PDB file of C-alpha atoms and ligand atoms in Angstrom:
ATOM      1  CA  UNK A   1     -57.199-218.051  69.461  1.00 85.00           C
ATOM      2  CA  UNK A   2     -60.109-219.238  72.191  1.00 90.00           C
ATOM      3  CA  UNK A   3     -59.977-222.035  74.011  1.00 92.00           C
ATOM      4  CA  UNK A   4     -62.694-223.974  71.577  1.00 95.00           C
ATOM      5  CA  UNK A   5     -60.093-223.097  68.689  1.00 94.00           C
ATOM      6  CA  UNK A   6     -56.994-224.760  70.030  1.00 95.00           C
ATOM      7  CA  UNK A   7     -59.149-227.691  70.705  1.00 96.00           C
ATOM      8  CA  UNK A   8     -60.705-228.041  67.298  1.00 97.00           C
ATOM      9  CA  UNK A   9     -57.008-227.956  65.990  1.00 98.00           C
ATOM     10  CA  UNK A  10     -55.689-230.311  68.368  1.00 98.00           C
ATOM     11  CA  UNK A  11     -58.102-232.491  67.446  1.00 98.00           C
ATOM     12  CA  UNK A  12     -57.487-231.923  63.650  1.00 98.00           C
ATOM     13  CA  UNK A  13     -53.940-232.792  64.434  1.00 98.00           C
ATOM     14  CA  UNK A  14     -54.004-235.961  66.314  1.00 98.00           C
ATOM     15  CA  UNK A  15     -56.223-237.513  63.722  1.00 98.00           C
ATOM     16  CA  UNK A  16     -53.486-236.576  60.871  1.00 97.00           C
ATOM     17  CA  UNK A  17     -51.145-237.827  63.117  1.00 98.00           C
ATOM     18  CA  UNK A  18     -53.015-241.297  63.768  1.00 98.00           C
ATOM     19  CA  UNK A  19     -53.727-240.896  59.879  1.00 97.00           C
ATOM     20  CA  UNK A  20     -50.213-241.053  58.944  1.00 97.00           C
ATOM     21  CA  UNK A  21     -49.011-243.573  61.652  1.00 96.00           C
ATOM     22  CA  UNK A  22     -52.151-246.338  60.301  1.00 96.00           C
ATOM     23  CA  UNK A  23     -50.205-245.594  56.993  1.00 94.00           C
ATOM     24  CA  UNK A  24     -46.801-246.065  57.565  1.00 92.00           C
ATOM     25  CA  UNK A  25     -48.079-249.361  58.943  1.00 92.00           C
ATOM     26  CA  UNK A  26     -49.643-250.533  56.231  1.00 88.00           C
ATOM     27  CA  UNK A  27     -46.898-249.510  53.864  1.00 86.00           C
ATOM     28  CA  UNK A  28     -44.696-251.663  55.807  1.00 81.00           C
ATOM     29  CA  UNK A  29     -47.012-254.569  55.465  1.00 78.00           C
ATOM     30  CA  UNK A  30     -47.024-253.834  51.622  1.00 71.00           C
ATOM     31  CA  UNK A  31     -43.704-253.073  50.719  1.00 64.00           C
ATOM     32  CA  UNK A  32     -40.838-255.933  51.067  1.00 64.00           C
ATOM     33  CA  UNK A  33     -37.516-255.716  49.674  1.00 65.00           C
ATOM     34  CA  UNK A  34     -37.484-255.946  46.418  1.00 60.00           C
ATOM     35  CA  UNK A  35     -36.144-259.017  44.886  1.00 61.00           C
ATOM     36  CA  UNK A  36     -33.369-259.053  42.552  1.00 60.00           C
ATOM     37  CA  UNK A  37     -32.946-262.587  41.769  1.00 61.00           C
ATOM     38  CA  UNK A  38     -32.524-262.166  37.193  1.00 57.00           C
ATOM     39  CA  UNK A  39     -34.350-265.689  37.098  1.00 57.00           C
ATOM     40  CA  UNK A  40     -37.239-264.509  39.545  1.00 58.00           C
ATOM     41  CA  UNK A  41     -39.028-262.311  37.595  1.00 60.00           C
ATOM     42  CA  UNK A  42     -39.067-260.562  34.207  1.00 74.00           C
ATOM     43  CA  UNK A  43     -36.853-257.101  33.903  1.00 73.00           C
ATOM     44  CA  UNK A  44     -39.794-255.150  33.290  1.00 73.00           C
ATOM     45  CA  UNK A  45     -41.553-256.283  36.514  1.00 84.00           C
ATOM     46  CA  UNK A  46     -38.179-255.710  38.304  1.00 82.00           C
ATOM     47  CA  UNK A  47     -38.225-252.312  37.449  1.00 85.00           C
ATOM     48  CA  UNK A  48     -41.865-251.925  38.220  1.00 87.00           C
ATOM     49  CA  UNK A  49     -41.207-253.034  41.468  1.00 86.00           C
ATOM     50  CA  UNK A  50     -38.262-250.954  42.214  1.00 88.00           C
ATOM     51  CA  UNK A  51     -39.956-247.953  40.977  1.00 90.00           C
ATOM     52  CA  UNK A  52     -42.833-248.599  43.437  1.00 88.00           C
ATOM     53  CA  UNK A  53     -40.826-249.297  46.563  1.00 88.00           C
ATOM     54  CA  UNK A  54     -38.805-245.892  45.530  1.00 92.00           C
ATOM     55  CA  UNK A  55     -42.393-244.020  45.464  1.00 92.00           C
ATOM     56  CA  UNK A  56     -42.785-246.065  49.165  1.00 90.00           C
ATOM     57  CA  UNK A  57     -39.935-244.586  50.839  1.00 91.00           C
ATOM     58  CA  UNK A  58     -40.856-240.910  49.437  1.00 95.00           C
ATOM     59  CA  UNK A  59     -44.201-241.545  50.412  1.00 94.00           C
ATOM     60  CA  UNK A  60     -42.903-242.366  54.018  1.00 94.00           C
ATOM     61  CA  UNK A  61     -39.957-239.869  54.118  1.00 96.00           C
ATOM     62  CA  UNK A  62     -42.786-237.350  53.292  1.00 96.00           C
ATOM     63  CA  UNK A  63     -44.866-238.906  56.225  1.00 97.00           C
ATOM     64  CA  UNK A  64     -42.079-238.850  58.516  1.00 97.00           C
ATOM     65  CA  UNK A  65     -41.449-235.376  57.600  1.00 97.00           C
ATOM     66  CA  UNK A  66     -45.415-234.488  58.300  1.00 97.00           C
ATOM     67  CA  UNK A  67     -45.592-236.198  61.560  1.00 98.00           C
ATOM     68  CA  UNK A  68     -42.222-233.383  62.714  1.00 98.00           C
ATOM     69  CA  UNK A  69     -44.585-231.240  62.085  1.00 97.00           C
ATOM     70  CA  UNK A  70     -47.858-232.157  63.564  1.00 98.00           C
ATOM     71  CA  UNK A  71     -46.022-233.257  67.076  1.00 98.00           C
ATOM     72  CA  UNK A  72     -44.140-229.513  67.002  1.00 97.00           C
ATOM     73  CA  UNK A  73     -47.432-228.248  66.405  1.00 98.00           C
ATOM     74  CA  UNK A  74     -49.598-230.462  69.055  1.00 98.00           C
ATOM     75  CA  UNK A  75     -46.033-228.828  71.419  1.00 97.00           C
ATOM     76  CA  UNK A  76     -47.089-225.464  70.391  1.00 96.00           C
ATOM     77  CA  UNK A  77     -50.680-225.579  71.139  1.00 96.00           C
ATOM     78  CA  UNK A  78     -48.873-226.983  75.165  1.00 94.00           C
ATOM     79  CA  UNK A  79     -47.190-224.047  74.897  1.00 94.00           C
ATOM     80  CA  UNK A  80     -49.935-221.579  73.802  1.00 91.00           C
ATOM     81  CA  UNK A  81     -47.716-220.629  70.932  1.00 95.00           C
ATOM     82  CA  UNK A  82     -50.185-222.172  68.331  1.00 97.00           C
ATOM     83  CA  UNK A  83     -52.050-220.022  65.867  1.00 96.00           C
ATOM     84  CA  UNK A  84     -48.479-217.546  65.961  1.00 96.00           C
ATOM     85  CA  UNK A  85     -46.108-217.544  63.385  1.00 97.00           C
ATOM     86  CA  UNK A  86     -42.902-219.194  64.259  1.00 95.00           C
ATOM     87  CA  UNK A  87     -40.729-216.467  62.571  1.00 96.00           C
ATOM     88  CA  UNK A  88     -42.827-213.238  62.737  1.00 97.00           C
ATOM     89  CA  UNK A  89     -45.016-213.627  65.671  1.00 96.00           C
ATOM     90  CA  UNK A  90     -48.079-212.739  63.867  1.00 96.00           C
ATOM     91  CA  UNK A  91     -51.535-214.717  63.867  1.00 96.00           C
ATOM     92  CA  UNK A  92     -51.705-216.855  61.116  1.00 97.00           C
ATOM     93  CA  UNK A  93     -54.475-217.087  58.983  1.00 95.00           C
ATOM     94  CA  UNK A  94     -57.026-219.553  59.904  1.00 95.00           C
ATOM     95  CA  UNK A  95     -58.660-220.242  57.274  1.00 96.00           C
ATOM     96  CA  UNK A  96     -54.383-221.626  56.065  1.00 97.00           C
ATOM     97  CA  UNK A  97     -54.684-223.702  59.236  1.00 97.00           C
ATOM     98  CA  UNK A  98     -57.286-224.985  58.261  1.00 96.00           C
ATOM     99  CA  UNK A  99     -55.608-225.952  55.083  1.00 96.00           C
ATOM    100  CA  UNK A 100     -52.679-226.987  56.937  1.00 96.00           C
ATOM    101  CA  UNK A 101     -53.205-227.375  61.172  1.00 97.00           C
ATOM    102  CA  UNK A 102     -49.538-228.294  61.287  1.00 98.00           C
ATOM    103  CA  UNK A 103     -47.842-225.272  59.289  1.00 97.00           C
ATOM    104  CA  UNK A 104     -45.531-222.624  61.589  1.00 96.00           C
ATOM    105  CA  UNK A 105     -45.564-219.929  59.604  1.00 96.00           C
ATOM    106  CA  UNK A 106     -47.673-216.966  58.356  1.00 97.00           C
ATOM    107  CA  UNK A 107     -48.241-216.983  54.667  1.00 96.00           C
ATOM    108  CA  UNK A 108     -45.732-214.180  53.995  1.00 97.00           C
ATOM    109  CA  UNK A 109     -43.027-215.728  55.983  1.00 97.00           C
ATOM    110  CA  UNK A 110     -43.967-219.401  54.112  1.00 96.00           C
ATOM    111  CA  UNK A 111     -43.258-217.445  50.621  1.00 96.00           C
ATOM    112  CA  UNK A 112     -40.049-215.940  52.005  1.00 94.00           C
ATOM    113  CA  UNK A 113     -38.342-219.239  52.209  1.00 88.00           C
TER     114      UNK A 113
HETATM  115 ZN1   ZN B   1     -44.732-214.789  59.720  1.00 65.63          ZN
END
């Protein structure tokens, strides 16, 4: 991978990464504790709002999770290890980085696990 490469990817990264970070802050903003006061609100609405602050904290674990990835990757490309699988060395395909800038692994490594 050139020089021009790692910088396109780089940059592909740090705007996921400032993608997900302008999320998790507005998911903060948007989600408060849900309250479970039985004369507050109606059981139905409880629930509704239980089952959307459970879909929050997936939504944020999965962010969480994404953002791992991305700064390991943004490491990587410091490294010049970027573009290599993490497990089998080889190039990996661009056209998945694409896809996915912040993915380690080759695809036949990624359907091993
Ligand atoms: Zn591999």
């Amino acid at each position: 991978m050139n020089k021009q490469d790692l910088h396109h990817f780089k940059q592909q990264l740090l705007k996921l990464q400032q993608e997900l970070v302008a999320q998790d802050r507005e998911s903060e903003e948007s989600t408060r504790p849900v309250n479970l006061d039985q004369s507050s609100v109606g059981r139905l609405s409880r629930m509704d709002a239980m089952q959307s602050q459970a879909m929050a904290q997936e939504n944020k674990r999965r962010r969480s999770v994404q953002l791992v990835r991305i700064s390991a990757a943004l490491e990587r490309i410091g490294e010049e290890e970027y573009g290599y699988c993490a497990a089998c060395d080889e190039e990996i395909n661009r056209r998945r980085l694409e896809v996915d800038p912040a993915t380690p692994f080759c695809v036949a490594c990624a359907s091993r696990m």
